[in-house]
Amino acid sequence: MEAEAREAGLVQSLNPLSKLLVTVFYLVILLSFHRYDLAGVLLMGVYPVLLFTLGRIPLRPMWGRMRLILIPVCLIGIANPFFDRLPVSPGSPLTGGMVSMVTLLLKGLFAVSATYLLMVTTPMDDLCRALRKLRVPAILVTVILLIYRYLTVFLEEVARIRTAYAMRAPGRKGIHFKQWGPLAGMLLLRSMDRSEAVYQSMSLRGFRGEFPFGTDRPFSRRDLVYVLLGIAVPLIIRYL
Amino acid sequence: MHMSDALVSPVVAGILYVCSASTAGFSIRKLRGGDMNRKVPLMGVMGAFVFAAQMINFSIPGTGSSGHLCGGMLLSALLGPYAGFLTMTAILLVQCLLFADGGLMALGCNVWNMGFYGCFVGGLLIWQAFMRKGPTRGRIIAASVLGSVVSLLLGAFSVTLETLASGVTELPFAVFVRFMLPIHLVIGLVEGLITAAVLVFVFQARPELLQEGSGSREAGRQMKATTVLGILAAVALVTGGLLSHLASSSPDGLEWSVGKVTGSTELVRDSEAGAWAAGVQEQIALLPDYAFKDSEKGTSFSGIAGALVVLTICLGLGLLLRRPARKAEKTGFDGAA
């Protein structure tokens, strides 16, 4: 995703702050639709459809992310057809519960798409810079960047631990309860030692509580058009 | 327990954002007095550890299933509740951005449901009360299990309230609570035991690491474990009484379904919380909401068909207008320091 976000492209070249503001505004309007307003929610699909096609953004990686979010949404939404059986019009087999369930699923789908589009077109450094411009405290932004940078290191370490354990305990599903403490505990202690080394190296490089960010992308006329469209179109769909 | 964006309304999301942001501001103020710069790398690395540790499946004996660590409790025990809360906030933001686990709008809810209860109820209230006289193996296990169970139950209860207040589900309150709480009681027990196993190992290997989260300098001002248990018992009694009252006054799903078939039970269309939230939302909306059944707009099949046509046109336009694929030189990501 990071590599995708650093490619040259129409959306990628926009100022990260404008992309963040448009995404948040889109989400606010999307979630404000009434649960029976299926047509309105469907129209909100214009934003992800246009961005996916214009930006040549791959769809496949998003489907994997969908399952995490769609399972709880389905679990809650599936109750609606059972508890709301009033037909949408006299004699119609379609009930209010069915409509609200589909609306809920579409909201989930579009909300994940919007966040995915933000991430796939904006590198994490740029996004954190935008957060700082919105006055998000430096300590929080620094911790976010550190987690992001060390995540891959730790995931690789966990994968090695799991492989080593699987080779010593073939056929066993999960970690035996007697090994819960030593296995995760050793990784924890190594992590804490590593954090001290990180602190020493950051101090030597002049760390004073915040990572310095490089030069920012200028807020261009294209950004202005993007923000104005990003605010106007959802408002028109919602209220006209 | 991560809530997705689709489950919250803007009003509920906004309220919980304010609550979580205020708690984050308070935590930062508390941290400023100490050696914050030294703590930042520890918070980042521990955040990545908790993230990665979720990938380890700890098998639960006799069940065939597996569980995970309770991040809030673990971070509070090792970093203290304030740094723990900020780290949990950062973890939840990265989770929602990278893995779609949660959502940008639901972030305030998720930080409150998992970070606040885990770090301030599980960490500050329960863990520090048990560690008042110094950590022992028994106290660590008791505090971890109790802290995990209480914080998960409170989090699950909040998820129920937030979802119902957002008005996205037709589930009656009592049914929803009965569905959520027992599951999270079991999850809390398992997560508490796993967290306890890790913390006991740390205590045996490097006991000094538990001093920070134990708040030993402020021990004199912490409540006794018995006082905390008393408060929790009182809260449980009051909540239990309230829930049983609500449960008896509202039909559950099965009763409702039977009633619908036999015609003897009236349809319960919505929860009171949902109606209240919907009212507030309509009051603050720029224009009145248009609902499926109350208005012609957005209700008719022609409206839905029209929306689908617009989407198709947008898709066609996007495909026609998009620039030819141009692979830029990848700059690469510099990864870990």
Coordinates of C-alpha atoms in Angstrom, one line a residue:
Chain A
M1 CA 0.0 0.0 0.0
E2 CA 2.9 2.3 0.8
A3 CA 4.5 1.7 -2.6
E4 CA 1.1 2.3 -4.3
A5 CA 0.7 5.6 -2.3
R6 CA 4.1 6.8 -3.5
E7 CA 3.3 6.3 -7.2
A8 CA 2.6 9.3 -9.4
G9 CA -1.1 9.8 -10.0
L10 CA -3.9 12.2 -10.1
V11 CA -5.1 11.6 -6.6
Q12 CA -1.7 10.7 -5.2
S13 CA -0.3 14.1 -6.1
L14 CA -3.0 16.0 -4.1
N15 CA -2.1 17.6 -0.7
P16 CA -2.7 15.0 2.1
L17 CA -4.6 17.5 4.2
S18 CA -7.2 18.0 1.4
K19 CA -7.5 14.2 1.0
L20 CA -8.0 13.7 4.7
L21 CA -10.6 16.5 5.0
V22 CA -12.6 15.2 2.0
T23 CA -12.5 11.6 3.4
V24 CA -13.7 12.7 6.8
F25 CA -16.5 14.9 5.3
Y26 CA -17.5 12.1 3.0
L27 CA -17.8 9.7 6.0
V28 CA -19.8 12.2 8.0
I29 CA -22.3 12.7 5.2
L30 CA -22.4 8.9 4.4
L31 CA -23.2 8.0 8.0
S32 CA -25.9 10.7 8.3
F33 CA -28.2 9.0 5.8
H34 CA -31.3 7.5 7.3
R35 CA -31.3 3.7 7.5
Y36 CA -34.1 3.5 4.9
D37 CA -32.5 5.9 2.4
L38 CA -31.0 3.2 0.1
A39 CA -31.0 5.5 -3.0
G40 CA -29.1 8.2 -1.2
V41 CA -26.5 5.8 0.1
L42 CA -26.2 4.2 -3.3
L43 CA -25.5 7.6 -4.8
M44 CA -22.7 8.1 -2.3
G45 CA -20.9 5.3 -4.2
V46 CA -20.0 7.9 -6.8
Y47 CA -16.9 8.9 -4.8
P48 CA -15.2 5.5 -4.5
V49 CA -16.2 4.5 -8.0
L50 CA -14.7 7.6 -9.6
L51 CA -11.6 7.5 -7.5
F52 CA -11.0 3.8 -8.1
T53 CA -11.3 4.2 -11.8
L54 CA -9.6 7.6 -12.3
G55 CA -6.7 6.7 -10.0
R56 CA -6.3 3.2 -11.4
I57 CA -6.4 1.9 -7.9
P58 CA -6.3 -1.9 -7.5
L59 CA -9.6 -3.3 -6.0
R60 CA -8.3 -6.7 -4.9
P61 CA -6.4 -5.8 -1.8
M62 CA -9.5 -4.1 -0.4
W63 CA -11.6 -7.2 -0.5
G64 CA -9.3 -8.9 2.1
R65 CA -9.9 -5.9 4.4
M66 CA -13.6 -6.1 3.9
R67 CA -14.1 -9.4 5.7
L68 CA -13.0 -7.9 9.0
I69 CA -15.6 -5.2 8.9
L70 CA -18.4 -6.9 7.0
I71 CA -18.7 -9.8 9.5
P72 CA -19.8 -7.7 12.5
V73 CA -21.9 -5.4 10.3
C74 CA -23.6 -8.5 8.8
L75 CA -24.2 -9.9 12.3
I76 CA -25.9 -6.8 13.4
G77 CA -27.6 -6.0 10.1
I78 CA -29.0 -9.5 9.7
A79 CA -31.3 -8.9 12.6
N80 CA -33.2 -6.1 10.9
P81 CA -35.3 -8.2 8.5
F82 CA -36.5 -10.3 11.4
F83 CA -37.4 -7.4 13.7
D84 CA -38.7 -5.0 11.1
R85 CA -41.2 -6.8 8.9
L86 CA -43.3 -3.8 7.8
P87 CA -43.6 -3.8 4.0
V88 CA -42.1 -0.7 2.3
S89 CA -45.4 -0.3 0.4
P90 CA -48.7 -2.2 0.6
G91 CA -48.4 -5.7 -0.8
S92 CA -44.6 -5.4 -1.4
P93 CA -42.5 -8.4 -0.4
L94 CA -39.7 -6.0 0.5
T95 CA -39.7 -5.1 4.1
G96 CA -38.1 -2.1 5.9
G97 CA -35.7 -4.5 7.7
M98 CA -34.4 -5.7 4.3
V99 CA -33.8 -2.2 3.1
S100 CA -32.1 -1.1 6.3
M101 CA -29.9 -4.2 6.2
V102 CA -28.7 -3.4 2.6
T103 CA -28.2 0.3 3.5
L104 CA -26.1 -0.8 6.5
L105 CA -23.9 -3.1 4.4
L106 CA -23.5 -0.4 1.7
K107 CA -22.5 2.1 4.3
G108 CA -19.9 -0.4 5.6
L109 CA -18.6 -1.0 2.1
F110 CA -18.3 2.6 1.1
A111 CA -16.8 3.7 4.5
V112 CA -14.0 1.0 4.1
S113 CA -13.5 2.1 0.5
A114 CA -13.1 5.7 1.5
T115 CA -10.5 4.9 4.1
Y116 CA -8.7 2.5 1.8
L117 CA -8.6 5.1 -0.9
L118 CA -7.1 7.6 1.5
M119 CA -4.4 5.1 2.6
V120 CA -3.6 3.8 -0.9
T121 CA -3.0 7.3 -2.2
T122 CA -1.3 8.9 0.8
P123 CA 2.0 7.7 2.4
M124 CA 1.8 7.4 6.2
D125 CA 4.4 10.2 6.6
D126 CA 2.2 12.6 4.7
L127 CA -0.9 11.6 6.6
C128 CA 0.9 12.1 9.9
R129 CA 2.0 15.6 8.7
A130 CA -1.6 16.3 7.9
L131 CA -2.6 15.2 11.4
R132 CA 0.0 17.6 12.9
K133 CA -1.5 20.4 10.8
L134 CA -4.9 19.6 12.4
R135 CA -3.2 20.0 15.8
V136 CA -3.1 16.3 16.7
P137 CA -0.5 16.2 19.6
A138 CA 3.1 15.5 18.5
I139 CA 3.5 12.6 21.0
L140 CA 0.5 10.7 19.4
V141 CA 1.7 11.3 15.9
T142 CA 5.2 10.1 16.8
V143 CA 3.9 6.9 18.4
I144 CA 1.8 6.3 15.3
L145 CA 4.8 6.6 13.1
L146 CA 6.9 4.4 15.3
I147 CA 4.2 1.7 15.4
Y148 CA 4.0 1.8 11.7
R149 CA 7.7 1.6 11.2
Y150 CA 8.3 -1.3 13.6
L151 CA 5.1 -3.2 12.8
T152 CA 6.7 -5.1 9.9
V153 CA 9.8 -5.9 12.0
F154 CA 7.6 -7.4 14.8
L155 CA 5.3 -9.2 12.4
E156 CA 8.4 -10.9 10.9
E157 CA 9.6 -11.8 14.3
V158 CA 6.2 -13.3 15.3
A159 CA 6.2 -15.3 12.1
R160 CA 9.6 -16.7 12.9
I161 CA 8.5 -17.6 16.5
R162 CA 5.4 -19.3 15.1
T163 CA 7.4 -21.3 12.6
A164 CA 9.9 -22.3 15.2
Y165 CA 7.1 -23.4 17.6
A166 CA 5.3 -25.3 14.8
M167 CA 8.5 -27.2 14.0
R168 CA 9.0 -28.1 17.7
A169 CA 5.3 -29.0 18.3
P170 CA 4.0 -30.3 14.9
G171 CA 0.3 -30.7 14.6
R172 CA -0.5 -28.5 17.6
K173 CA -3.0 -25.7 16.9
G174 CA -2.0 -22.5 18.7
I175 CA 0.4 -22.1 21.6
H176 CA 0.1 -24.5 24.5
F177 CA -1.0 -22.7 27.7
K178 CA 2.2 -23.7 29.5
Q179 CA 4.1 -21.7 26.9
W180 CA 1.8 -18.6 26.9
G181 CA 4.0 -16.6 29.3
P182 CA 7.6 -17.6 28.2
L183 CA 6.8 -17.3 24.5
A184 CA 5.1 -13.9 24.4
G185 CA 7.1 -12.7 27.4
M186 CA 10.5 -13.3 25.7
L187 CA 9.3 -11.3 22.7
L188 CA 8.1 -8.6 25.1
L189 CA 11.4 -8.3 26.9
R190 CA 13.3 -8.2 23.6
S191 CA 10.9 -5.4 22.5
M192 CA 11.6 -3.4 25.6
D193 CA 15.3 -3.7 25.2
R194 CA 15.0 -2.8 21.5
S195 CA 13.0 0.4 22.5
E196 CA 16.0 1.5 24.6
A197 CA 18.3 1.1 21.6
V198 CA 15.8 3.0 19.5
Y199 CA 15.8 5.8 22.1
Q200 CA 19.6 6.0 22.2
S201 CA 19.8 6.1 18.4
M202 CA 17.0 8.7 18.1
S203 CA 18.7 10.8 20.8
L204 CA 22.0 10.7 18.9
R205 CA 20.1 11.9 15.8
G206 CA 18.7 14.9 17.7
F207 CA 15.3 13.6 18.6
R208 CA 13.5 16.2 20.8
G209 CA 10.0 14.7 21.1
E210 CA 8.9 14.9 17.4
F211 CA 10.0 13.6 14.1
P212 CA 11.0 16.3 11.6
F213 CA 8.9 16.2 8.4
G214 CA 10.3 17.1 5.0
T215 CA 8.9 19.6 2.6
D216 CA 5.2 19.6 2.3
R217 CA 3.2 19.3 -1.0
P218 CA 1.9 22.8 -1.7
F219 CA -1.9 23.4 -1.5
S220 CA -2.5 24.0 -5.2
R221 CA -5.5 25.0 -7.3
R222 CA -6.2 21.4 -7.9
D223 CA -6.5 20.8 -4.2
L224 CA -9.0 23.7 -3.9
V225 CA -11.1 22.2 -6.7
Y226 CA -10.9 18.7 -5.0
V227 CA -11.9 20.0 -1.6
L228 CA -14.8 22.1 -3.1
L229 CA -16.1 19.1 -5.1
G230 CA -15.5 16.8 -2.1
I231 CA -17.7 19.0 0.0
A232 CA -20.3 20.1 -2.6
V233 CA -21.1 16.7 -4.2
P234 CA -21.9 14.8 -0.9
L235 CA -24.0 17.8 0.3
I236 CA -26.0 17.9 -3.0
I237 CA -26.6 14.1 -2.8
R238 CA -27.6 14.4 0.8
Y239 CA -29.9 17.4 0.8
L240 CA -31.1 18.0 -2.8
Chain B
M1 CA -14.9 -5.6 19.6
H2 CA -13.9 -3.1 17.0
M3 CA -16.9 -1.0 15.8
S4 CA -17.0 -0.2 12.1
D5 CA -18.1 3.2 10.7
A6 CA -21.4 1.8 9.5
L7 CA -22.5 1.1 13.0
V8 CA -22.3 4.7 14.3
S9 CA -24.2 7.9 13.5
P10 CA -22.3 11.2 13.2
V11 CA -23.8 12.4 16.5
V12 CA -22.6 9.3 18.5
A13 CA -19.2 9.3 16.7
G14 CA -18.8 13.1 17.6
I15 CA -19.7 12.6 21.3
L16 CA -17.3 9.7 21.7
Y17 CA -14.6 11.6 19.8
V18 CA -14.9 14.4 22.3
C19 CA -14.7 12.0 25.2
S20 CA -11.7 10.1 23.9
A21 CA -9.8 13.3 22.8
S22 CA -10.4 14.8 26.3
T23 CA -9.0 11.7 27.9
A24 CA -6.0 11.8 25.5
G25 CA -5.4 15.5 26.4
F26 CA -5.5 14.6 30.1
S27 CA -3.1 11.7 29.6
I28 CA -0.6 14.0 27.7
R29 CA -0.8 16.5 30.5
K30 CA -0.1 13.8 33.1
L31 CA 2.9 12.6 31.0
R32 CA 4.5 16.0 30.5
G33 CA 5.9 16.1 34.0
G34 CA 8.1 13.0 33.5
D35 CA 10.7 12.0 31.0
M36 CA 8.3 12.0 28.0
N37 CA 10.9 11.9 25.3
R38 CA 12.4 8.7 26.7
K39 CA 9.0 7.1 26.9
V40 CA 7.9 7.8 23.3
P41 CA 10.1 5.1 21.7
L42 CA 9.0 2.6 24.3
M43 CA 5.4 3.5 23.6
G44 CA 5.9 3.0 19.8
V45 CA 7.8 -0.3 20.2
M46 CA 5.3 -1.6 22.7
G47 CA 2.4 -0.6 20.4
A48 CA 4.0 -2.6 17.6
F49 CA 4.5 -5.5 20.0
V50 CA 0.8 -5.5 21.0
F51 CA -0.1 -5.3 17.4
A52 CA 2.1 -8.2 16.4
A53 CA 1.2 -10.3 19.5
Q54 CA -2.4 -10.3 18.2
M55 CA -1.1 -12.6 15.5
I56 CA -0.1 -15.3 18.0
N57 CA -2.9 -17.8 18.7
F58 CA -2.9 -19.0 22.3
S59 CA -4.8 -22.2 22.4
I60 CA -7.4 -22.5 25.1
P61 CA -7.2 -26.0 26.7
G62 CA -10.2 -28.3 26.0
T63 CA -12.0 -25.9 23.6
G64 CA -10.1 -26.1 20.3
S65 CA -10.3 -22.4 20.0
S66 CA -7.7 -19.7 20.7
G67 CA -7.4 -16.3 22.3
H68 CA -5.3 -13.1 22.3
L69 CA -3.6 -10.7 24.7
C70 CA -5.6 -7.9 26.4
G71 CA -3.6 -4.9 25.0
G72 CA -5.0 -2.2 27.3
M73 CA -4.2 -4.1 30.5
L74 CA -0.7 -5.1 29.4
L75 CA 0.3 -1.6 28.3
S76 CA -1.1 -0.1 31.5
A77 CA 0.9 -2.6 33.6
L78 CA 4.1 -1.8 31.8
L79 CA 3.8 1.8 30.8
G80 CA 1.3 3.2 33.2
P81 CA -2.3 4.1 32.3
Y82 CA -1.7 7.4 30.7
A83 CA 1.1 6.2 28.3
G84 CA -0.9 3.0 27.8
F85 CA -4.0 4.9 26.8
L86 CA -2.1 7.0 24.2
T87 CA -0.4 3.9 22.8
M88 CA -3.8 2.1 22.5
T89 CA -5.2 5.2 20.7
A90 CA -2.3 5.0 18.2
I91 CA -2.7 1.2 17.8
L92 CA -6.4 1.6 17.1
L93 CA -5.8 4.4 14.5
V94 CA -3.2 2.3 12.7
Q95 CA -5.5 -0.7 12.8
C96 CA -8.4 1.2 11.2
L97 CA -6.2 2.8 8.6
L98 CA -4.1 -0.3 7.5
F99 CA -6.4 -3.2 8.2
A100 CA -9.9 -1.7 8.1
D101 CA -10.3 -3.0 11.7
G102 CA -12.6 -0.3 13.0
G103 CA -13.1 3.0 11.1
L104 CA -12.1 6.6 11.1
M105 CA -15.5 7.8 12.3
A106 CA -15.8 5.0 14.8
L107 CA -12.3 5.7 16.2
G108 CA -13.6 7.7 19.1
C109 CA -15.9 4.9 20.1
N110 CA -13.2 2.2 19.7
V111 CA -10.7 4.3 21.7
W112 CA -13.3 4.7 24.5
N113 CA -14.5 1.1 24.4
M114 CA -11.1 -0.5 24.4
G115 CA -8.5 2.1 25.4
F116 CA -10.4 4.0 28.2
Y117 CA -11.8 0.9 30.0
G118 CA -8.7 -1.1 29.5
C119 CA -6.2 1.5 30.7
F120 CA -8.2 3.6 33.2
V121 CA -10.6 1.0 34.7
G122 CA -8.5 -2.1 34.1
G123 CA -5.1 -0.4 34.5
L124 CA -5.5 2.6 36.8
L125 CA -8.3 1.4 39.0
I126 CA -7.9 -2.3 39.3
W127 CA -4.2 -3.0 38.5
Q128 CA -2.8 -0.2 40.6
A129 CA -5.1 -1.1 43.5
F130 CA -3.9 -4.7 43.5
M131 CA -0.2 -3.6 43.1
R132 CA -0.5 -1.2 46.1
K133 CA 1.6 -3.4 48.3
G134 CA 3.9 -4.5 45.5
P135 CA 3.5 -7.1 42.8
T136 CA 3.3 -10.9 43.6
R137 CA 2.4 -13.8 41.4
G138 CA -1.1 -14.1 42.9
R139 CA -1.9 -10.4 42.7
I140 CA -0.7 -10.2 39.1
I141 CA -3.0 -13.0 38.1
A142 CA -6.0 -11.7 40.0
A143 CA -5.6 -8.1 38.7
S144 CA -5.1 -9.2 35.1
V145 CA -8.1 -11.5 35.0
L146 CA -10.4 -9.1 36.9
G147 CA -9.1 -6.1 34.9
S148 CA -9.6 -7.8 31.6
V149 CA -13.1 -9.1 32.4
V150 CA -14.3 -5.8 33.8
S151 CA -12.9 -3.7 31.0
L152 CA -14.2 -6.1 28.3
L153 CA -17.7 -6.2 29.8
L154 CA -17.8 -2.4 30.0
G155 CA -16.5 -2.1 26.5
A156 CA -19.1 -4.6 25.2
F157 CA -21.9 -2.8 27.0
S158 CA -20.7 0.5 25.5
V159 CA -20.8 -1.1 22.0
T160 CA -24.4 -2.0 22.6
L161 CA -25.4 1.5 23.8
E162 CA -23.5 3.2 21.0
T163 CA -25.0 1.0 18.3
L164 CA -28.5 1.4 19.6
A165 CA -28.1 5.1 20.1
S166 CA -27.0 5.3 16.4
G167 CA -30.2 3.7 15.4
V168 CA -28.8 1.3 12.9
T169 CA -30.2 -1.9 14.3
E170 CA -33.7 -3.2 15.1
L171 CA -32.3 -5.5 17.8
P172 CA -34.0 -4.8 21.2
F173 CA -31.7 -3.6 23.9
A174 CA -32.2 -6.7 26.1
V175 CA -31.5 -9.1 23.2
F176 CA -28.4 -7.2 22.2
V177 CA -27.0 -7.1 25.7
R178 CA -27.7 -10.8 26.3
F179 CA -25.9 -11.5 23.0
M180 CA -22.8 -9.3 23.8
L181 CA -22.1 -9.7 27.5
P182 CA -21.8 -13.5 27.9
I183 CA -19.4 -13.8 24.9
H184 CA -17.2 -11.0 26.2
L185 CA -17.2 -12.4 29.7
V186 CA -15.6 -15.6 28.3
I187 CA -13.2 -13.6 26.1
G188 CA -12.3 -11.4 29.1
L189 CA -11.4 -14.5 31.2
V190 CA -9.2 -15.9 28.5
E191 CA -7.5 -12.6 27.6
G192 CA -7.0 -12.0 31.3
L193 CA -5.3 -15.4 31.8
I194 CA -3.0 -14.9 28.7
T195 CA -2.1 -11.4 29.9
A196 CA -1.4 -12.7 33.4
A197 CA 0.9 -15.4 32.0
V198 CA 2.9 -12.8 30.1
L199 CA 3.1 -10.4 33.1
V200 CA 4.0 -13.2 35.5
F201 CA 6.9 -14.2 33.2
V202 CA 8.0 -10.5 33.1
F203 CA 7.8 -10.3 36.9
Q204 CA 9.9 -13.4 37.3
A205 CA 12.5 -12.3 34.7
R206 CA 12.6 -8.5 35.1
P207 CA 10.5 -7.4 38.1
E208 CA 11.6 -3.8 37.8
L209 CA 9.7 -3.4 34.6
L210 CA 6.4 -3.7 36.4
Q211 CA 7.2 -0.8 38.7
E212 CA 6.2 1.9 36.2
G213 CA 2.7 0.6 35.6
S214 CA 2.3 -0.3 39.3
G215 CA 2.5 3.4 40.1
S216 CA 4.7 2.7 43.1
R217 CA 5.4 6.4 43.6
E218 CA 1.7 7.1 43.9
A219 CA 0.9 4.0 45.8
G220 CA -0.2 5.9 48.9
R221 CA -2.9 7.6 47.0
Q222 CA -4.3 4.5 45.3
M223 CA -7.4 2.7 46.5
K224 CA -7.2 -0.6 48.3
A225 CA -8.0 -3.7 46.2
T226 CA -10.9 -4.4 48.6
T227 CA -12.4 -1.0 48.1
V228 CA -12.2 -1.4 44.3
L229 CA -13.8 -4.8 44.6
G230 CA -16.6 -3.3 46.7
I231 CA -17.2 -0.5 44.1
L232 CA -17.2 -3.1 41.3
A233 CA -19.7 -5.2 43.2
A234 CA -22.0 -2.2 43.8
V235 CA -21.8 -1.2 40.1
A236 CA -22.5 -4.8 39.1
L237 CA -25.6 -4.9 41.4
V238 CA -27.0 -1.6 40.2
T239 CA -26.3 -2.5 36.5
G240 CA -27.7 -6.0 37.0
G241 CA -30.9 -4.5 38.5
L242 CA -31.2 -2.0 35.8
L243 CA -30.7 -4.6 33.1
S244 CA -33.1 -7.1 34.6
H245 CA -35.7 -4.3 34.7
L246 CA -35.2 -3.5 31.1
A247 CA -35.1 -7.1 30.1
S248 CA -38.4 -7.8 31.7
S249 CA -40.0 -4.7 30.1
S250 CA -38.9 -5.5 26.6
P251 CA -39.6 -8.7 24.7
D252 CA -36.6 -10.6 23.4
G253 CA -36.2 -11.8 19.8
L254 CA -37.8 -15.2 20.3
E255 CA -40.8 -13.7 22.2
W256 CA -41.2 -11.1 19.5
S257 CA -41.1 -13.6 16.7
V258 CA -43.6 -15.9 18.5
G259 CA -45.8 -12.9 19.1
K260 CA -45.7 -11.9 15.5
V261 CA -46.7 -15.3 14.3
T262 CA -49.6 -15.6 16.8
G263 CA -50.5 -12.0 16.6
S264 CA -50.5 -11.5 20.4
T265 CA -47.4 -9.3 20.8
E266 CA -47.1 -5.8 19.4
L267 CA -44.2 -5.0 17.1
V268 CA -41.3 -3.2 18.8
R269 CA -40.0 -1.1 16.0
D270 CA -37.1 0.7 17.6
S271 CA -35.2 1.3 20.9
E272 CA -35.8 4.4 22.9
A273 CA -32.1 5.3 22.7
G274 CA -32.2 5.0 18.9
A275 CA -35.3 7.2 18.7
W276 CA -33.6 9.8 21.0
A277 CA -30.5 9.8 18.9
A278 CA -32.5 10.0 15.7
G279 CA -34.4 13.0 17.1
V280 CA -31.1 14.8 18.0
Q281 CA -29.7 14.1 14.6
E282 CA -32.7 15.4 12.8
Q283 CA -32.7 18.5 15.0
I284 CA -29.1 19.4 14.1
A285 CA -29.4 18.4 10.4
L286 CA -29.4 21.3 8.0
L287 CA -32.5 19.9 6.2
P288 CA -35.0 17.3 7.6
D289 CA -34.1 13.7 7.0
Y290 CA -36.0 11.8 4.3
A291 CA -36.9 8.3 5.3
F292 CA -37.8 5.4 3.2
K293 CA -41.4 5.2 4.3
D294 CA -42.1 8.9 4.9
S295 CA -41.1 10.5 1.7
E296 CA -41.2 9.8 -2.0
K297 CA -37.6 10.7 -2.4
G298 CA -35.3 7.8 -1.9
T299 CA -38.2 5.5 -1.3
S300 CA -39.3 4.5 -4.7
F301 CA -37.7 1.8 -6.8
S302 CA -37.2 4.4 -9.5
G303 CA -35.1 6.4 -7.0
I304 CA -32.9 3.3 -6.4
A305 CA -32.7 2.5 -10.1
G306 CA -31.7 6.1 -10.8
A307 CA -28.9 5.9 -8.2
L308 CA -27.7 2.7 -9.9
V309 CA -27.7 4.4 -13.3
V310 CA -25.7 7.4 -12.0
L311 CA -23.2 5.0 -10.5
T312 CA -22.9 3.1 -13.8
I313 CA -22.4 6.4 -15.7
C314 CA -19.7 7.4 -13.2
L315 CA -17.9 4.1 -13.7
G316 CA -18.0 4.6 -17.5
L317 CA -16.8 8.2 -17.3
G318 CA -14.0 7.2 -14.9
L319 CA -12.8 4.4 -17.3
L320 CA -13.0 6.8 -20.3
L321 CA -11.3 9.7 -18.7
R322 CA -8.6 8.0 -16.7
R323 CA -5.1 8.6 -17.7
P324 CA -3.0 5.9 -19.4
A325 CA -1.2 3.8 -16.8
R326 CA 2.1 5.4 -16.1
K327 CA 4.4 3.6 -13.7
A328 CA 6.4 6.1 -11.7
E329 CA 9.7 5.2 -10.2
K330 CA 9.0 3.8 -6.7
T331 CA 10.8 5.7 -4.0
G332 CA 10.4 2.8 -1.6
F333 CA 9.8 3.0 2.1
D334 CA 12.7 3.3 4.4
G335 CA 11.1 0.9 7.0
A336 CA 12.6 0.6 10.5
A337 CA 15.3 2.9 11.7

